[in-house]
Each structure stands twice: as C-alpha cells, then as structure tokens.
Amino acid sequence: LHGGEAEIYKCDTTDADGCTSPTKTTIDVQQNAALENQVSDLLTSMVQKIQNDEALNDEEKGLLQSTSIPIYKILKVELALQKDAATLDIQKYSEVVATDILTQYLSESLDAVQMSLSTVDYPEEYMQEFQAGLQGAYKQVANFKTNAYQQVTMTNNLVLQTEQEEQMLVGE
C-alpha cells in the first residue's frame, strides 16, 4: 500500500503443473511504485481534468471502476466548494481509495480460494483448519478496512472542528 519490504511466495517452476514447492522471499516495493502513490497521481490528474473540463483517460476510468468509493463525485464537489485544487487533500483520498482497492482485491482473492476448495478432496481435519484460517483472513481484511476508514473519519472530524474553531475566532 505504502511501499517497503513485503514477503511473498515465489513459485519454484512456471510449468502448468508447477509451483509445488514455493519459497518465501522478500521484495522491496519503492514508494513511488506503491499503490497509494499511484492512486494519488491518478487523482491529481483527475482534479486537473475536472478543472479544465477534460475527459478522463482509460487508466483514470479504470481507477473509478476499481473502487466502491464515488471518488470522482467527491472530487468534483470538493473542487466546487474550495475553488482551489491546491487546498484539496489528495493524500487523504488516495489512502482511502487505495485501501478500498486493496481490500477488495484481497477479498476477491479469498473468495477464489474458497471456491477452489470445493474442487479438492482433503481430509476433514485439514479442511476445518484451513477454513478457520481462511475465515481469520477474511476478518483481518475487514478489520484493516474498518481501521483505515475510522482513521480518515477521525482526521476529517479534526479538520472540521478546527475550521469551526477558526470561524469562532474570526467572529470574536
């Protein structure tokens, strides 16, 4: 999401019947290649296009289709209210959208694993343990998404509170 080191499993072969002995390895994801940064770049471009009344490109449209958050509408409304793109907190929006895309991807991946389980015939004791682990993974994804949204909500509340306090100071 933000870049940094990540542990992944790498297949031992690329054969159709391969990947029977994957190995754990560490990769380094540069911050500029991280999902949140990519989303931020796309949102910044979208803001400029909204201001200039230009059409979105395919990559920007793909972003809109990849998230359940109505980010295009949010950006348009924010621009209409603030009139200045420089005051928009793109980073805040990019984190929420990137988190939404990531959790959606993880949930879909877990769904695919769940569906593939119906085609295998493992002993019941292994299946129960695997199912419990899968349910735990679903919960972790849901908790990650909830925590990210709560963090954004708290930040928004602090900003609103500060704006209200500024208005009270100006009114004195």
PDB file of C-alpha atoms in Angstrom:
ATOM      1  CA  LEU A   1       0.000   0.000   0.000  1.00  0.00           C
ATOM      2  CA  HIS A   2       2.719   2.476   1.030  1.00  0.00           C
ATOM      3  CA  GLY A   3       5.807   0.706  -0.274  1.00  0.00           C
ATOM      4  CA  GLY A   4       8.546  -1.001   1.679  1.00  0.00           C
ATOM      5  CA  GLU A   5       9.509  -4.609   2.181  1.00  0.00           C
ATOM      6  CA  ALA A   6       6.999  -7.392   1.626  1.00  0.00           C
ATOM      7  CA  GLU A   7       7.280 -11.132   1.983  1.00  0.00           C
ATOM      8  CA  ILE A   8       5.940 -13.106  -0.966  1.00  0.00           C
ATOM      9  CA  TYR A   9       5.933 -16.692  -2.104  1.00  0.00           C
ATOM     10  CA  LYS A  10       7.762 -17.375  -5.361  1.00  0.00           C
ATOM     11  CA  CYS A  11       6.954 -20.457  -7.423  1.00  0.00           C
ATOM     12  CA  ASP A  12       9.716 -22.974  -7.999  1.00  0.00           C
ATOM     13  CA  THR A  13       8.703 -23.517 -11.653  1.00  0.00           C
ATOM     14  CA  THR A  14       6.456 -21.932 -14.230  1.00  0.00           C
ATOM     15  CA  ASP A  15       5.197 -25.237 -15.612  1.00  0.00           C
ATOM     16  CA  ALA A  16       1.458 -25.854 -15.784  1.00  0.00           C
ATOM     17  CA  ASP A  17       1.827 -28.457 -13.029  1.00  0.00           C
ATOM     18  CA  GLY A  18       4.482 -26.436 -11.208  1.00  0.00           C
ATOM     19  CA  CYS A  19       4.599 -24.316  -8.109  1.00  0.00           C
ATOM     20  CA  THR A  20       4.529 -27.341  -5.843  1.00  0.00           C
ATOM     21  CA  SER A  21       7.337 -26.033  -3.634  1.00  0.00           C
ATOM     22  CA  PRO A  22       7.093 -22.241  -3.444  1.00  0.00           C
ATOM     23  CA  THR A  23       9.733 -20.394  -1.456  1.00  0.00           C
ATOM     24  CA  LYS A  24       9.306 -17.316   0.703  1.00  0.00           C
ATOM     25  CA  THR A  25      11.259 -14.289  -0.453  1.00  0.00           C
ATOM     26  CA  THR A  26      11.366 -10.591   0.359  1.00  0.00           C
ATOM     27  CA  ILE A  27      10.819  -7.866  -2.210  1.00  0.00           C
ATOM     28  CA  ASP A  28      11.241  -4.129  -1.857  1.00  0.00           C
ATOM     29  CA  VAL A  29       8.409  -2.011  -3.247  1.00  0.00           C
ATOM     30  CA  GLN A  30       9.608   1.528  -3.887  1.00  0.00           C
ATOM     31  CA  GLN A  31       7.309   4.226  -2.511  1.00  0.00           C
ATOM     32  CA  ASN A  32       6.754   5.745  -5.960  1.00  0.00           C
ATOM     33  CA  ALA A  33       5.555   2.332  -7.199  1.00  0.00           C
ATOM     34  CA  ALA A  34       3.255   1.745  -4.210  1.00  0.00           C
ATOM     35  CA  LEU A  35      -0.491   1.574  -4.752  1.00  0.00           C
ATOM     36  CA  GLU A  36      -1.246   4.680  -2.690  1.00  0.00           C
ATOM     37  CA  ASN A  37       1.223   6.782  -4.690  1.00  0.00           C
ATOM     38  CA  GLN A  38      -0.182   5.528  -7.994  1.00  0.00           C
ATOM     39  CA  VAL A  39      -3.697   6.379  -6.848  1.00  0.00           C
ATOM     40  CA  SER A  40      -2.509   9.821  -5.703  1.00  0.00           C
ATOM     41  CA  ASP A  41      -1.008  10.521  -9.134  1.00  0.00           C
ATOM     42  CA  LEU A  42      -4.241   9.494 -10.849  1.00  0.00           C
ATOM     43  CA  LEU A  43      -6.396  11.588  -8.508  1.00  0.00           C
ATOM     44  CA  THR A  44      -4.164  14.618  -9.063  1.00  0.00           C
ATOM     45  CA  SER A  45      -4.553  14.171 -12.811  1.00  0.00           C
ATOM     46  CA  MET A  46      -8.320  13.773 -12.426  1.00  0.00           C
ATOM     47  CA  VAL A  47      -8.540  17.007 -10.422  1.00  0.00           C
ATOM     48  CA  GLN A  48      -6.725  18.875 -13.192  1.00  0.00           C
ATOM     49  CA  LYS A  49      -9.051  17.377 -15.786  1.00  0.00           C
ATOM     50  CA  ILE A  50     -12.134  18.300 -13.756  1.00  0.00           C
ATOM     51  CA  GLN A  51     -10.856  21.881 -13.520  1.00  0.00           C
ATOM     52  CA  ASN A  52     -10.159  22.019 -17.258  1.00  0.00           C
ATOM     53  CA  ASP A  53     -13.339  20.121 -18.192  1.00  0.00           C
ATOM     54  CA  GLU A  54     -11.328  17.415 -19.955  1.00  0.00           C
ATOM     55  CA  ALA A  55     -12.144  13.746 -20.493  1.00  0.00           C
ATOM     56  CA  LEU A  56     -10.515  11.113 -18.307  1.00  0.00           C
ATOM     57  CA  ASN A  57      -8.084   8.630 -19.843  1.00  0.00           C
ATOM     58  CA  ASP A  58      -8.526   4.852 -19.646  1.00  0.00           C
ATOM     59  CA  GLU A  59      -6.281   4.485 -16.605  1.00  0.00           C
ATOM     60  CA  GLU A  60      -8.309   7.080 -14.668  1.00  0.00           C
ATOM     61  CA  LYS A  61     -11.565   5.437 -15.717  1.00  0.00           C
ATOM     62  CA  GLY A  62     -10.121   2.118 -14.577  1.00  0.00           C
ATOM     63  CA  LEU A  63      -9.426   3.594 -11.162  1.00  0.00           C
ATOM     64  CA  LEU A  64     -13.040   4.727 -10.866  1.00  0.00           C
ATOM     65  CA  GLN A  65     -14.204   1.231 -11.770  1.00  0.00           C
ATOM     66  CA  SER A  66     -11.822  -0.362  -9.264  1.00  0.00           C
ATOM     67  CA  THR A  67     -13.234   1.324  -6.171  1.00  0.00           C
ATOM     68  CA  SER A  68     -16.602   1.374  -4.475  1.00  0.00           C
ATOM     69  CA  ILE A  69     -15.949   4.971  -3.369  1.00  0.00           C
ATOM     70  CA  PRO A  70     -17.587   7.633  -5.575  1.00  0.00           C
ATOM     71  CA  ILE A  71     -14.285   9.492  -5.761  1.00  0.00           C
ATOM     72  CA  TYR A  72     -14.996  11.380  -8.984  1.00  0.00           C
ATOM     73  CA  LYS A  73     -18.126  12.902  -7.470  1.00  0.00           C
ATOM     74  CA  ILE A  74     -16.266  13.672  -4.238  1.00  0.00           C
ATOM     75  CA  LEU A  75     -13.501  15.455  -6.138  1.00  0.00           C
ATOM     76  CA  LYS A  76     -15.989  17.479  -8.202  1.00  0.00           C
ATOM     77  CA  VAL A  77     -17.916  18.583  -5.118  1.00  0.00           C
ATOM     78  CA  GLU A  78     -14.725  19.432  -3.204  1.00  0.00           C
ATOM     79  CA  LEU A  79     -13.447  21.497  -6.128  1.00  0.00           C
ATOM     80  CA  ALA A  80     -16.769  23.306  -6.409  1.00  0.00           C
ATOM     81  CA  LEU A  81     -16.664  24.179  -2.700  1.00  0.00           C
ATOM     82  CA  GLN A  82     -12.998  25.083  -2.396  1.00  0.00           C
ATOM     83  CA  LYS A  83     -12.373  26.530  -5.872  1.00  0.00           C
ATOM     84  CA  ASP A  84      -8.670  25.784  -5.467  1.00  0.00           C
ATOM     85  CA  ALA A  85      -7.146  22.389  -6.201  1.00  0.00           C
ATOM     86  CA  ALA A  86      -4.146  23.244  -4.019  1.00  0.00           C
ATOM     87  CA  THR A  87      -6.319  23.072  -0.901  1.00  0.00           C
ATOM     88  CA  LEU A  88      -7.578  19.560  -1.662  1.00  0.00           C
ATOM     89  CA  ASP A  89      -6.054  16.845   0.485  1.00  0.00           C
ATOM     90  CA  ILE A  90      -5.380  14.333  -2.301  1.00  0.00           C
ATOM     91  CA  GLN A  91      -3.272  12.210   0.044  1.00  0.00           C
ATOM     92  CA  LYS A  92      -6.261  11.615   2.313  1.00  0.00           C
ATOM     93  CA  TYR A  93      -8.399  10.496  -0.599  1.00  0.00           C
ATOM     94  CA  SER A  94      -5.660   8.395  -2.163  1.00  0.00           C
ATOM     95  CA  GLU A  95      -5.163   6.444   1.051  1.00  0.00           C
ATOM     96  CA  VAL A  96      -8.872   5.663   1.333  1.00  0.00           C
ATOM     97  CA  VAL A  97      -9.201   4.677  -2.340  1.00  0.00           C
ATOM     98  CA  ALA A  98      -6.010   2.585  -2.280  1.00  0.00           C
ATOM     99  CA  THR A  99      -7.203   0.821   0.866  1.00  0.00           C
ATOM    100  CA  ASP A 100     -10.578   0.155  -0.747  1.00  0.00           C
ATOM    101  CA  ILE A 101      -8.938  -1.297  -3.866  1.00  0.00           C
ATOM    102  CA  LEU A 102      -6.538  -3.425  -1.830  1.00  0.00           C
ATOM    103  CA  THR A 103      -9.198  -4.833   0.490  1.00  0.00           C
ATOM    104  CA  GLN A 104     -11.496  -5.514  -2.447  1.00  0.00           C
ATOM    105  CA  TYR A 105      -8.667  -7.382  -4.207  1.00  0.00           C
ATOM    106  CA  LEU A 106      -7.841  -9.380  -1.075  1.00  0.00           C
ATOM    107  CA  SER A 107     -11.495 -10.270  -0.523  1.00  0.00           C
ATOM    108  CA  GLU A 108     -11.859 -11.414  -4.125  1.00  0.00           C
ATOM    109  CA  SER A 109      -8.681 -13.498  -3.792  1.00  0.00           C
ATOM    110  CA  LEU A 110     -10.021 -15.128  -0.637  1.00  0.00           C
ATOM    111  CA  ASP A 111     -13.307 -15.790  -2.447  1.00  0.00           C
ATOM    112  CA  ALA A 112     -11.379 -17.543  -5.235  1.00  0.00           C
ATOM    113  CA  VAL A 113      -9.562 -19.700  -2.684  1.00  0.00           C
ATOM    114  CA  GLN A 114     -12.874 -20.503  -1.002  1.00  0.00           C
ATOM    115  CA  MET A 115     -14.431 -21.540  -4.303  1.00  0.00           C
ATOM    116  CA  SER A 116     -11.459 -23.696  -5.278  1.00  0.00           C
ATOM    117  CA  LEU A 117     -11.785 -25.623  -2.029  1.00  0.00           C
ATOM    118  CA  SER A 118     -14.980 -27.199  -3.323  1.00  0.00           C
ATOM    119  CA  THR A 119     -12.946 -28.984  -6.011  1.00  0.00           C
ATOM    120  CA  VAL A 120     -10.380 -30.617  -3.711  1.00  0.00           C
ATOM    121  CA  ASP A 121     -10.745 -33.661  -1.538  1.00  0.00           C
ATOM    122  CA  TYR A 122      -8.609 -33.279   1.565  1.00  0.00           C
ATOM    123  CA  PRO A 123      -9.159 -34.975   4.916  1.00  0.00           C
ATOM    124  CA  GLU A 124     -11.787 -33.223   7.020  1.00  0.00           C
ATOM    125  CA  GLU A 125      -9.329 -32.244   9.773  1.00  0.00           C
ATOM    126  CA  TYR A 126      -7.169 -30.340   7.263  1.00  0.00           C
ATOM    127  CA  MET A 127     -10.170 -28.711   5.681  1.00  0.00           C
ATOM    128  CA  GLN A 128     -11.515 -27.470   9.007  1.00  0.00           C
ATOM    129  CA  GLU A 129      -8.150 -25.986   9.941  1.00  0.00           C
ATOM    130  CA  PHE A 130      -7.804 -24.373   6.514  1.00  0.00           C
ATOM    131  CA  GLN A 131     -11.359 -22.994   6.647  1.00  0.00           C
ATOM    132  CA  ALA A 132     -10.671 -21.496  10.070  1.00  0.00           C
ATOM    133  CA  GLY A 133      -7.550 -19.819   8.704  1.00  0.00           C
ATOM    134  CA  LEU A 134      -9.497 -18.527   5.729  1.00  0.00           C
ATOM    135  CA  GLN A 135     -12.178 -17.053   7.974  1.00  0.00           C
ATOM    136  CA  GLY A 136      -9.454 -15.419  10.046  1.00  0.00           C
ATOM    137  CA  ALA A 137      -8.032 -13.867   6.880  1.00  0.00           C
ATOM    138  CA  TYR A 138     -11.477 -12.504   5.941  1.00  0.00           C
ATOM    139  CA  LYS A 139     -11.734 -10.909   9.395  1.00  0.00           C
ATOM    140  CA  GLN A 140      -8.269  -9.364   9.119  1.00  0.00           C
ATOM    141  CA  VAL A 141      -9.151  -7.805   5.763  1.00  0.00           C
ATOM    142  CA  ALA A 142     -12.410  -6.427   7.174  1.00  0.00           C
ATOM    143  CA  ASN A 143     -10.607  -5.045  10.246  1.00  0.00           C
ATOM    144  CA  PHE A 144      -7.936  -3.427   8.080  1.00  0.00           C
ATOM    145  CA  LYS A 145     -10.590  -1.674   6.006  1.00  0.00           C
ATOM    146  CA  THR A 146     -12.572  -0.591   9.061  1.00  0.00           C
ATOM    147  CA  ASN A 147      -9.477   0.791  10.791  1.00  0.00           C
ATOM    148  CA  ALA A 148      -8.446   2.735   7.692  1.00  0.00           C
ATOM    149  CA  TYR A 149     -11.907   4.287   7.347  1.00  0.00           C
ATOM    150  CA  GLN A 150     -12.009   5.157  11.047  1.00  0.00           C
ATOM    151  CA  GLN A 151      -8.653   6.892  10.746  1.00  0.00           C
ATOM    152  CA  VAL A 152      -9.907   9.021   7.852  1.00  0.00           C
ATOM    153  CA  THR A 153     -13.122   9.823   9.716  1.00  0.00           C
ATOM    154  CA  MET A 154     -11.161  10.965  12.767  1.00  0.00           C
ATOM    155  CA  THR A 155      -8.938  13.140  10.581  1.00  0.00           C
ATOM    156  CA  ASN A 156     -11.966  14.680   8.888  1.00  0.00           C
ATOM    157  CA  ASN A 157     -13.565  15.389  12.245  1.00  0.00           C
ATOM    158  CA  LEU A 158     -10.413  17.120  13.468  1.00  0.00           C
ATOM    159  CA  VAL A 159     -10.290  19.259  10.331  1.00  0.00           C
ATOM    160  CA  LEU A 160     -13.973  20.195  10.700  1.00  0.00           C
ATOM    161  CA  GLN A 161     -13.505  21.017  14.372  1.00  0.00           C
ATOM    162  CA  THR A 162     -10.514  23.214  13.575  1.00  0.00           C
ATOM    163  CA  GLU A 163     -12.437  25.013  10.829  1.00  0.00           C
ATOM    164  CA  GLN A 164     -15.341  25.656  13.225  1.00  0.00           C
ATOM    165  CA  GLU A 165     -12.963  26.967  15.886  1.00  0.00           C
ATOM    166  CA  GLU A 166     -11.303  29.241  13.320  1.00  0.00           C
ATOM    167  CA  GLN A 167     -14.727  30.618  12.378  1.00  0.00           C
ATOM    168  CA  MET A 168     -15.491  31.294  16.061  1.00  0.00           C
ATOM    169  CA  LEU A 169     -12.180  33.128  16.441  1.00  0.00           C
ATOM    170  CA  VAL A 170     -12.857  35.236  13.365  1.00  0.00           C
ATOM    171  CA  GLY A 171     -16.340  36.043  14.703  1.00  0.00           C
ATOM    172  CA  GLU A 172     -14.993  37.411  18.004  1.00  0.00           C
TER     173      GLU A 172
END
